[in-house]
Amino acid sequence: MTKFDEATQAIRVDDTTYDVCLDDGYSIGGPLNGGYLVATVLRAVVDASPHAHPVSTSAQFLRAPRPGPARVIVERLKSGRTVTTARASLVQDGQPFIEALVTTATLDAAAVPDWSGGPPVTMPGRDACVRLPMPKPESNMTLSAQMEMLFDPPTIGWLSGEPTGRPEARAYFRMAEPQDPDPYVLALAVDALPPVVFSAGARGWAPTVELTWHLRALPAPGWLTLLGSGRLISDGWFDEDVEVWDSAGRLVAQSRQIARVGRG
Amino acid sequence: MTKFDEATQAIRVDDTTYDVCLDDGYSIGGPLNGGYLVATVLRAVVDASPHAHPVSTSAQFLRAPRPGPARVIVERLKSGRTVTTARASLVQDGQPFIEALVTTATLDAAAVPDWSGGPPVTMPGRDACVRLPMPKPESNMTLSAQMEMLFDPPTIGWLSGEPTGRPEARAYFRMAEPQDPDPYVLALAVDALPPVVFSAGARGWAPTVELTWHLRALPAPGWLTLLGSGRLISDGWFDEDVEVWDSAGRLVAQSRQIARVGRG
């Protein structure tokens, strides 16, 4: 079991209740990373389902939970031959922190696409990409140590005062501890990029309000490629779309989140 | 009150319960259109919220409800200054048919985008677009009579045996009865196109499993433009992305649904 597997572990208490322990190694400066929290919720939902994979997940982020013990409450809504639907809540001190709707199904690892679009942009090779500087310990950005990310340089130009002027972020991604990507790693990956709005010149805490992601195929071992973009920044809101491609060149996950533009 | 306003009306019974009457004028060959059902759910959710607009909606489609009386059960999860989050279920005979998570907020009608991408494709003018043939009465496609849609011709080439080979569908859209677009019309619009997978050569009933849509701005009066596309058809699943642009050239809604490819 990797550190990530352990940090997202959900221990069955009864048919609808799972104990989890939220790990302070996934902090993004205080709050825990939303993708990490969703991965933890999905461990419980998949355990409670007759199907193997979280194909579609929508999550509302109500509050930022503290590291430490929490529970996932899973309510099965309908179960059929092809899909099972469930509602799940991440609860701490009796209050919901994340509310999710999850459809599970069993994907075929050998499926060959009937049709696939290509990546929307071409990434430079990994040797032409760059790491972000290690965050200062006092920033409490502990998440950075869990992942290895190599960024397409212009998309982190905002770090040196040169944002591209468009909402975008692109990087190669893998876990720092050797681990083949799986659906839970993908749940982390779809929320692992810096907010795309940074590249359009915004700064500050950009809280996710809602994130939906779909697992489209089981990822091959190796690096993942994260392609993040946005369509509109308006009225304090922005969207962030992330496509995740695996080392075999397949689209394995699609996400869209709607978030608030940070102030100050 | 227009026919659509009436068909989506939700009458408050108490703090959490609304009576609705599902209208058989929104049938797509038996089942009722998913966007129509979501619009009806949103009437209840917005009535129960201190905020005016359904900014983010995720819906799981569990079963196909019959026309006739149903209820929407709204449970408020959290309410703050900027957003209110709620869970909502469309219930008939004590069973859930749609399960939704909705974030409401109040958008500024005068907001000017900080940044906006352009439309992903250029539409031909309305005079170069074409209507679908009126469905046969026995098809029970009553939805068609509620809407006026003018299609970008190649994207309905599948009708005459000439699919483009890509998942896509594009059309101008307005209600048949004169009505300015509003968030409820947009909920209908994001699910109004024929499944994009038809244009890639698939046929048959393509049931939506999950649909998430975000209201990005309040639409100007006039025609809407619906731009539908998909990224991957694989393992019996496809995604359908729809962008809705208003007559003032603004992106007003974004949706993505994940659905099953029809068989036979």
Coordinates of C-alpha atoms in Angstrom, one line a residue:
Chain A
M1 CA 0.0 0.0 0.0
T2 CA 1.4 3.4 -1.0
K3 CA 1.2 6.5 1.2
F4 CA -1.5 7.8 -1.1
D5 CA -3.5 4.5 -0.9
E6 CA -3.2 4.8 2.9
A7 CA -4.1 8.5 3.0
T8 CA -7.3 7.9 1.0
Q9 CA -8.2 4.6 2.8
A10 CA -11.9 4.2 3.8
I11 CA -12.7 1.6 6.4
R12 CA -16.1 0.2 6.4
V13 CA -18.1 0.7 9.6
D14 CA -21.5 -0.5 8.2
D15 CA -23.4 -0.6 4.9
T16 CA -23.5 3.2 4.6
T17 CA -20.7 4.5 6.9
Y18 CA -16.9 4.6 6.3
D19 CA -14.2 5.9 8.6
V20 CA -11.4 8.0 6.9
C21 CA -8.5 9.9 8.3
L22 CA -7.8 13.1 6.3
D23 CA -4.0 13.4 5.9
D24 CA -2.3 16.8 6.4
G25 CA 0.2 15.8 3.7
Y26 CA -2.4 17.0 1.1
S27 CA -2.6 20.6 2.2
I28 CA -2.6 23.5 -0.2
G29 CA -1.7 26.2 2.3
G30 CA -4.3 25.3 5.0
P31 CA -7.2 23.7 3.2
L32 CA -6.8 20.1 1.9
N33 CA -6.7 19.6 -1.9
G34 CA -10.1 19.0 -3.3
G35 CA -9.0 16.1 -5.6
Y36 CA -7.5 14.3 -2.6
L37 CA -10.8 14.6 -0.7
V38 CA -12.7 13.4 -3.7
A39 CA -10.4 10.4 -4.0
T40 CA -11.1 9.5 -0.4
V41 CA -14.8 9.8 -0.9
L42 CA -14.5 7.5 -4.0
R43 CA -12.7 4.8 -2.0
A44 CA -15.8 4.5 0.1
V45 CA -18.3 4.7 -2.8
V46 CA -16.5 2.1 -4.8
D47 CA -16.2 -0.3 -1.8
A48 CA -20.0 0.0 -1.3
S49 CA -20.7 -0.6 -5.0
P50 CA -21.0 -3.9 -7.0
H51 CA -19.1 -2.1 -9.7
A52 CA -15.3 -1.5 -9.8
H53 CA -14.8 2.0 -11.2
P54 CA -16.0 5.6 -10.4
V55 CA -17.1 6.6 -13.9
S56 CA -18.8 9.9 -13.1
T57 CA -18.3 12.0 -10.0
S58 CA -19.8 15.4 -9.2
A59 CA -18.8 17.1 -6.0
Q60 CA -19.9 20.3 -4.3
F61 CA -17.3 21.8 -1.9
L62 CA -19.3 23.2 1.0
R63 CA -16.6 23.7 3.6
A64 CA -12.9 23.0 4.1
P65 CA -12.4 20.0 6.4
R66 CA -9.6 19.7 8.9
P67 CA -7.0 17.0 8.7
G68 CA -7.9 14.1 11.0
P69 CA -10.8 11.7 11.4
A70 CA -13.9 12.1 9.2
R71 CA -16.6 9.9 7.8
V72 CA -18.0 9.1 4.4
I73 CA -21.7 8.4 4.3
V74 CA -22.8 6.5 1.2
E75 CA -26.4 6.2 0.2
R76 CA -27.1 3.9 -2.8
L77 CA -29.7 5.4 -5.1
K78 CA -30.1 2.8 -7.7
S79 CA -28.1 -0.3 -8.8
G80 CA -28.4 -2.0 -12.2
R81 CA -26.5 -4.3 -14.4
T82 CA -24.4 -1.5 -16.0
V83 CA -24.3 1.3 -13.5
T84 CA -24.8 2.0 -9.8
T85 CA -25.6 5.5 -8.6
A86 CA -24.9 6.8 -5.1
R87 CA -24.9 9.9 -3.1
A88 CA -21.9 10.4 -0.7
S89 CA -21.1 13.0 1.9
L90 CA -17.8 13.7 3.6
V91 CA -18.8 14.5 7.2
Q92 CA -16.8 15.9 10.1
D93 CA -18.3 16.7 13.5
G94 CA -21.7 15.9 12.1
Q95 CA -21.5 18.5 9.3
P96 CA -21.2 17.8 5.5
F97 CA -18.0 19.2 3.9
I98 CA -18.3 17.6 0.5
E99 CA -21.5 16.4 -1.1
A100 CA -21.1 14.1 -4.1
L101 CA -23.1 12.1 -6.7
V102 CA -21.2 9.2 -8.1
T103 CA -21.9 6.7 -10.8
T104 CA -19.9 3.5 -10.7
A105 CA -19.6 1.0 -13.5
T106 CA -17.0 -1.5 -14.6
L107 CA -14.8 -0.4 -17.4
D108 CA -13.1 -2.8 -19.8
A109 CA -9.3 -2.4 -19.5
A110 CA -9.0 -3.7 -23.1
A111 CA -11.5 -1.3 -24.6
V112 CA -10.4 0.2 -27.9
P113 CA -12.0 3.6 -28.6
D114 CA -14.6 3.8 -31.3
W115 CA -13.6 7.4 -31.8
S116 CA -11.2 9.8 -30.1
G117 CA -10.3 13.4 -30.6
G118 CA -6.6 14.2 -30.2
P119 CA -5.1 16.3 -27.5
P120 CA -6.2 19.9 -27.9
V121 CA -2.6 21.2 -27.6
T122 CA 0.9 19.7 -28.2
M123 CA 3.0 19.4 -25.1
P124 CA 6.8 20.0 -25.3
G125 CA 8.8 16.9 -24.2
R126 CA 9.4 16.4 -20.5
D127 CA 13.0 17.6 -20.7
A128 CA 11.7 21.0 -21.9
C129 CA 9.4 21.3 -19.0
V130 CA 10.1 22.8 -15.6
R131 CA 9.3 22.2 -12.0
L132 CA 7.8 24.7 -9.7
P133 CA 10.1 25.9 -7.0
M134 CA 9.6 24.0 -3.7
P135 CA 7.2 25.9 -1.6
K136 CA 8.5 27.4 1.7
P137 CA 7.7 25.2 4.7
E138 CA 5.6 28.1 6.3
S139 CA 3.3 28.1 3.2
N140 CA 2.0 24.7 4.4
M141 CA 1.8 23.5 0.7
T142 CA 2.5 19.9 1.7
L143 CA 0.7 18.6 -1.4
S144 CA 3.7 19.5 -3.6
A145 CA 5.8 16.8 -2.0
Q146 CA 3.3 14.1 -2.9
M147 CA 3.5 14.7 -6.7
E148 CA 6.1 15.3 -9.3
M149 CA 4.9 17.8 -11.9
L150 CA 6.8 19.1 -15.0
F151 CA 5.1 22.2 -16.4
D152 CA 4.9 23.5 -19.9
P153 CA 7.0 26.7 -19.2
P154 CA 4.7 29.5 -20.5
T155 CA 1.8 28.2 -18.4
I156 CA 3.7 29.0 -15.2
G157 CA 5.0 32.3 -16.6
W158 CA 2.8 34.0 -14.0
L159 CA 5.3 33.0 -11.3
S160 CA 7.8 35.4 -12.8
G161 CA 5.3 38.1 -13.6
E162 CA 4.7 36.9 -17.2
P163 CA 1.2 35.3 -17.3
T164 CA 0.2 34.3 -20.8
G165 CA -3.1 36.2 -20.5
R166 CA -5.2 33.1 -21.0
P167 CA -6.6 30.7 -18.4
E168 CA -4.3 27.6 -18.9
A169 CA -2.0 25.2 -17.1
R170 CA -0.3 22.1 -18.5
A171 CA 2.0 19.6 -16.9
Y172 CA 3.2 16.1 -16.8
F173 CA 2.2 14.4 -13.5
R174 CA 3.1 11.4 -11.5
M175 CA 3.1 10.5 -7.8
A176 CA 6.3 11.2 -6.0
E177 CA 6.2 7.7 -4.4
P178 CA 6.3 5.1 -7.3
Q179 CA 2.7 4.2 -8.0
D180 CA 0.9 3.3 -11.2
P181 CA -2.0 5.7 -11.9
D182 CA -5.5 4.4 -11.0
P183 CA -8.9 6.1 -10.8
Y184 CA -8.0 7.6 -7.3
V185 CA -4.8 9.1 -8.6
L186 CA -6.8 10.5 -11.4
A187 CA -9.2 12.1 -8.9
L188 CA -6.2 13.8 -7.4
A189 CA -4.7 14.7 -10.8
V190 CA -7.8 16.5 -12.2
D191 CA -7.4 19.1 -9.3
A192 CA -3.6 19.1 -9.1
L193 CA -2.8 22.0 -11.4
P194 CA -2.5 25.6 -10.1
P195 CA -5.8 27.4 -10.9
V196 CA -5.8 28.2 -14.7
V197 CA -6.9 31.7 -13.8
F198 CA -3.4 32.4 -12.5
S199 CA -2.2 32.3 -16.1
A200 CA -4.8 35.0 -16.9
G201 CA -3.3 37.3 -14.3
A202 CA -5.5 36.5 -11.2
R203 CA -4.0 35.6 -7.9
G204 CA -5.1 34.4 -4.5
W205 CA -7.2 31.6 -3.1
A206 CA -9.5 30.3 -5.9
P207 CA -12.0 28.1 -4.1
T208 CA -13.7 25.3 -6.1
V209 CA -17.5 25.4 -5.8
E210 CA -18.2 22.3 -7.9
L211 CA -16.1 19.8 -9.7
T212 CA -17.3 17.0 -12.0
W213 CA -15.0 14.5 -13.5
H214 CA -15.5 11.4 -15.7
L215 CA -13.2 8.4 -15.8
R216 CA -13.0 7.5 -19.5
A217 CA -10.5 4.7 -19.5
L218 CA -8.2 2.9 -17.0
P219 CA -4.8 4.6 -17.2
A220 CA -1.6 2.9 -18.4
P221 CA 1.4 2.9 -16.1
G222 CA 3.7 5.9 -16.4
W223 CA 3.4 9.7 -16.6
L224 CA 0.1 11.4 -17.0
T225 CA -0.4 14.6 -19.0
L226 CA -2.7 17.2 -17.6
L227 CA -4.1 19.8 -20.0
G228 CA -5.9 22.6 -18.2
S229 CA -7.8 25.5 -19.8
G230 CA -10.8 27.7 -19.2
R231 CA -13.4 29.4 -21.4
L232 CA -14.7 32.4 -19.4
I233 CA -13.7 34.5 -16.4
S234 CA -16.6 36.7 -15.5
D235 CA -18.6 38.1 -12.5
G236 CA -16.1 36.5 -10.0
W237 CA -16.5 33.0 -11.5
F238 CA -14.2 30.9 -13.8
D239 CA -14.3 27.4 -15.2
E240 CA -11.4 25.0 -15.3
D241 CA -11.4 22.1 -17.7
V242 CA -8.7 19.4 -17.3
E243 CA -8.1 16.6 -19.7
V244 CA -5.8 13.8 -18.4
W245 CA -4.0 11.7 -21.0
D246 CA -2.0 8.6 -20.1
S247 CA 1.4 7.4 -21.3
A248 CA -0.3 5.3 -24.0
G249 CA -1.8 8.5 -25.5
R250 CA -5.4 7.9 -24.4
L251 CA -7.8 10.3 -22.9
V252 CA -8.4 8.8 -19.4
A253 CA -10.2 11.5 -17.5
Q254 CA -12.1 14.8 -18.2
S255 CA -13.0 17.3 -15.5
R256 CA -14.6 20.7 -15.3
Q257 CA -14.8 22.7 -12.2
I258 CA -16.4 26.0 -11.5
A259 CA -14.6 28.2 -9.0
R260 CA -14.5 31.7 -7.6
V261 CA -11.7 34.1 -8.7
G262 CA -9.5 35.0 -5.7
R263 CA -9.5 38.5 -4.3
G264 CA -6.4 40.5 -3.4
Chain B
M1 CA -46.7 32.9 -18.2
T2 CA -45.6 30.9 -21.3
K3 CA -46.4 27.2 -21.8
F4 CA -42.8 26.4 -20.9
D5 CA -43.0 28.4 -17.7
E6 CA -46.2 26.6 -16.9
A7 CA -44.8 23.1 -17.8
T8 CA -41.8 23.7 -15.4
Q9 CA -43.8 25.3 -12.6
A10 CA -43.0 24.2 -9.1
I11 CA -45.6 24.9 -6.4
R12 CA -44.3 25.2 -2.9
V13 CA -45.9 22.7 -0.4
D14 CA -43.6 23.4 2.4
D15 CA -39.9 24.4 3.1
T16 CA -38.6 21.3 1.3
T17 CA -41.4 20.0 -0.9
Y18 CA -42.7 21.3 -4.3
D19 CA -45.4 19.9 -6.4
V20 CA -44.8 19.7 -10.2
C21 CA -46.7 18.3 -13.1
L22 CA -44.5 16.7 -15.8
D23 CA -45.8 17.7 -19.2
D24 CA -46.1 15.1 -22.0
G25 CA -45.3 17.9 -24.4
Y26 CA -41.6 17.4 -23.7
S27 CA -41.4 13.7 -24.7
I28 CA -38.5 12.4 -26.8
G29 CA -40.2 9.3 -28.0
G30 CA -41.6 8.1 -24.6
P31 CA -39.1 9.4 -22.0
L32 CA -39.3 13.1 -21.2
N33 CA -36.4 15.3 -22.2
G34 CA -33.7 15.5 -19.5
G35 CA -33.2 19.2 -19.8
Y36 CA -36.9 19.8 -19.3
L37 CA -36.8 17.7 -16.2
V38 CA -33.8 19.6 -14.9
A39 CA -35.5 22.9 -15.6
T40 CA -38.4 21.8 -13.5
V41 CA -36.2 20.7 -10.6
L42 CA -34.4 24.1 -10.8
R43 CA -37.6 26.0 -10.4
A44 CA -38.1 24.5 -7.0
V45 CA -34.4 24.8 -6.0
V46 CA -34.3 28.5 -6.9
D47 CA -37.6 29.2 -5.2
A48 CA -36.1 27.7 -2.0
S49 CA -32.9 29.7 -2.3
P50 CA -32.1 33.2 -1.2
H51 CA -30.2 33.5 -4.4
A52 CA -31.7 34.1 -7.8
H53 CA -29.8 31.9 -10.3
P54 CA -28.9 28.3 -10.7
V55 CA -25.2 28.7 -11.3
S56 CA -24.1 25.1 -11.2
T57 CA -26.3 22.0 -11.6
S58 CA -25.2 18.3 -11.6
A59 CA -27.9 15.7 -12.2
Q60 CA -27.9 12.0 -12.2
F61 CA -30.7 10.4 -14.3
L62 CA -31.8 7.3 -12.4
R63 CA -35.1 6.4 -14.1
A64 CA -37.4 8.0 -16.7
P65 CA -40.4 9.5 -15.0
R66 CA -43.9 9.4 -16.5
P67 CA -45.8 12.6 -17.4
G68 CA -48.1 13.7 -14.6
P69 CA -47.7 14.7 -11.0
A70 CA -44.4 14.5 -9.2
R71 CA -42.5 16.2 -6.4
V72 CA -39.2 18.0 -6.0
I73 CA -37.6 17.5 -2.6
V74 CA -35.1 20.2 -1.8
E75 CA -32.6 20.0 1.0
R76 CA -30.5 23.0 1.7
L77 CA -26.9 22.0 2.5
K78 CA -25.3 25.4 3.1
S79 CA -26.2 29.0 2.6
G80 CA -23.7 31.8 2.5
R81 CA -23.4 35.4 1.3
T82 CA -22.3 34.4 -2.2
V83 CA -23.7 30.9 -2.8
T84 CA -26.3 28.5 -1.5
T85 CA -25.9 24.8 -2.1
A86 CA -28.8 22.3 -2.2
R87 CA -29.6 18.7 -3.0
A88 CA -32.8 18.1 -4.9
S89 CA -34.6 14.9 -5.9
L90 CA -37.4 14.5 -8.5
V91 CA -39.7 12.0 -6.9
Q92 CA -42.6 10.0 -8.3
D93 CA -44.5 7.3 -6.4
G94 CA -41.9 7.7 -3.6
Q95 CA -39.0 6.8 -5.8
P96 CA -36.2 9.2 -6.9
F97 CA -36.0 9.7 -10.7
I98 CA -33.4 12.5 -10.8
E99 CA -30.9 13.3 -8.1
A100 CA -29.2 16.7 -8.4
L101 CA -26.8 19.0 -6.6
V102 CA -27.4 22.7 -7.3
T103 CA -25.4 25.8 -6.4
T104 CA -27.4 29.0 -6.6
A105 CA -25.9 32.5 -6.6
T106 CA -27.0 35.9 -8.0
L107 CA -25.3 36.8 -11.2
D108 CA -24.8 40.4 -12.3
A109 CA -26.7 41.1 -15.5
A110 CA -24.3 43.9 -16.3
A111 CA -21.1 41.9 -15.8
V112 CA -18.5 42.4 -18.4
P113 CA -16.2 39.3 -18.9
D114 CA -12.6 39.7 -17.6
W115 CA -11.6 37.1 -20.2
S116 CA -13.5 35.1 -22.7
G117 CA -12.5 32.5 -25.3
G118 CA -14.2 32.7 -28.7
P119 CA -16.7 30.2 -30.0
P120 CA -14.8 26.9 -30.9
V121 CA -16.3 26.9 -34.4
T122 CA -17.9 29.3 -36.8
M123 CA -21.6 28.8 -37.4
P124 CA -23.1 29.5 -40.9
G125 CA -25.8 32.2 -40.9
R126 CA -29.3 31.1 -39.9
D127 CA -30.5 31.3 -43.6
A128 CA -27.9 28.6 -44.5
C129 CA -29.1 26.3 -41.7
V130 CA -31.9 23.7 -41.9
R131 CA -34.7 22.3 -39.8
L132 CA -35.1 18.7 -39.0
P133 CA -38.2 17.1 -40.7
M134 CA -41.2 17.2 -38.3
P135 CA -41.3 13.9 -36.5
K136 CA -44.2 11.5 -37.2
P137 CA -47.0 11.7 -34.6
E138 CA -46.5 8.0 -33.7
S139 CA -42.9 8.7 -32.8
N140 CA -44.2 10.6 -29.7
M141 CA -41.4 13.2 -30.2
T142 CA -43.6 16.0 -28.8
L143 CA -40.5 18.0 -27.7
S144 CA -39.8 19.1 -31.3
A145 CA -43.0 21.3 -31.4
Q146 CA -41.8 23.3 -28.3
M147 CA -38.5 24.5 -29.9
E148 CA -37.3 26.0 -33.1
M149 CA -34.0 24.7 -34.2
L150 CA -31.9 25.6 -37.3
F151 CA -29.1 23.1 -37.8
D152 CA -25.6 23.5 -39.2
P153 CA -26.3 21.2 -42.2
P154 CA -23.3 18.8 -42.0
T155 CA -24.0 18.0 -38.4
I156 CA -27.3 16.4 -39.3
G157 CA -25.9 14.6 -42.4
W158 CA -26.5 11.4 -40.4
L159 CA -30.2 11.8 -41.2
S160 CA -29.5 11.1 -44.9
G161 CA -26.8 8.5 -44.2
E162 CA -23.9 10.9 -44.3
P163 CA -22.6 11.3 -40.8
T164 CA -19.5 13.5 -40.5
G165 CA -17.7 10.8 -38.6
R166 CA -17.2 13.0 -35.6
P167 CA -19.4 13.5 -32.5
E168 CA -20.9 16.9 -33.2
A169 CA -24.2 18.8 -33.4
R170 CA -24.8 22.5 -33.9
A171 CA -27.9 24.6 -34.1
Y172 CA -29.6 27.9 -33.5
F173 CA -32.3 27.5 -30.9
R174 CA -35.3 29.4 -29.6
M175 CA -38.6 28.5 -28.0
A176 CA -41.5 28.0 -30.5
E177 CA -43.7 30.2 -28.3
P178 CA -42.1 33.7 -28.1
Q179 CA -40.1 33.7 -24.9
D180 CA -36.8 35.4 -24.0
P181 CA -34.2 32.9 -22.9
D182 CA -33.6 32.6 -19.2
P183 CA -31.8 30.1 -17.0
Y184 CA -34.6 27.5 -17.3
V185 CA -34.7 27.8 -21.1
L186 CA -30.9 27.2 -21.0
A187 CA -31.4 24.1 -18.9
L188 CA -33.6 22.8 -21.7
A189 CA -31.2 24.1 -24.4
V190 CA -28.1 22.2 -23.1
D191 CA -29.9 18.9 -23.6
A192 CA -31.9 19.8 -26.8
L193 CA -29.5 18.7 -29.5
P194 CA -29.7 15.2 -31.0
P195 CA -27.0 13.1 -29.3
V196 CA -23.6 14.1 -30.8
V197 CA -22.8 10.4 -31.2
F198 CA -25.3 10.2 -34.1
S199 CA -22.9 12.3 -36.2
A200 CA -20.2 9.7 -35.5
G201 CA -22.4 7.0 -36.9
A202 CA -24.2 5.6 -33.8
R203 CA -28.0 5.3 -33.6
G204 CA -30.6 4.4 -31.0
W205 CA -31.6 5.6 -27.6
A206 CA -28.5 7.3 -25.9
P207 CA -29.5 7.6 -22.3
T208 CA -27.9 10.4 -20.3
V209 CA -26.3 9.1 -17.1
E210 CA -25.0 12.4 -15.7
L211 CA -25.3 16.0 -16.9
T212 CA -23.6 19.0 -15.3
W213 CA -24.2 22.5 -16.6
H214 CA -23.0 25.9 -15.5
L215 CA -24.9 29.2 -16.0
R216 CA -22.2 31.6 -16.9
A217 CA -24.2 34.7 -17.7
L218 CA -27.8 35.8 -18.1
P219 CA -28.8 35.4 -21.7
A220 CA -29.8 38.4 -23.9
P221 CA -33.1 38.1 -25.8
G222 CA -33.1 36.4 -29.1
W223 CA -31.7 33.2 -30.7
L224 CA -29.3 31.0 -28.8
T225 CA -26.5 29.1 -30.5
L226 CA -25.8 25.6 -29.4
L227 CA -22.4 24.1 -30.1
G228 CA -22.2 20.4 -29.3
S229 CA -19.2 18.1 -29.5
G230 CA -17.6 15.1 -27.9
R231 CA -14.1 14.0 -27.1
L232 CA -14.3 10.2 -26.8
I233 CA -16.6 7.3 -27.7
S234 CA -15.3 4.2 -26.0
D235 CA -16.5 1.2 -24.0
G236 CA -20.2 2.0 -24.5
W237 CA -19.8 5.6 -23.1
F238 CA -19.6 9.0 -24.8
D239 CA -19.3 12.6 -23.6
E240 CA -21.3 15.5 -25.0
D241 CA -20.2 19.0 -24.4
V242 CA -22.5 21.9 -25.3
E243 CA -21.7 25.5 -25.2
V244 CA -24.6 28.0 -25.4
W245 CA -23.9 31.4 -26.8
D246 CA -26.5 34.2 -26.7
S247 CA -27.4 36.8 -29.4
A248 CA -25.0 39.3 -27.9
G249 CA -22.1 36.8 -28.6
R250 CA -21.6 35.8 -25.0
L251 CA -21.0 32.3 -23.6
V252 CA -24.0 31.9 -21.3
A253 CA -23.9 28.2 -20.5
Q254 CA -21.6 25.2 -20.6
S255 CA -22.7 21.6 -20.1
R256 CA -21.1 18.2 -20.3
Q257 CA -23.0 15.0 -20.1
I258 CA -21.9 11.4 -20.0
A259 CA -24.2 9.0 -21.7
R260 CA -24.4 5.4 -23.0
V261 CA -24.1 4.7 -26.7
G262 CA -27.4 3.2 -28.0
R263 CA -27.5 -0.3 -29.2
G264 CA -29.1 -1.5 -32.4

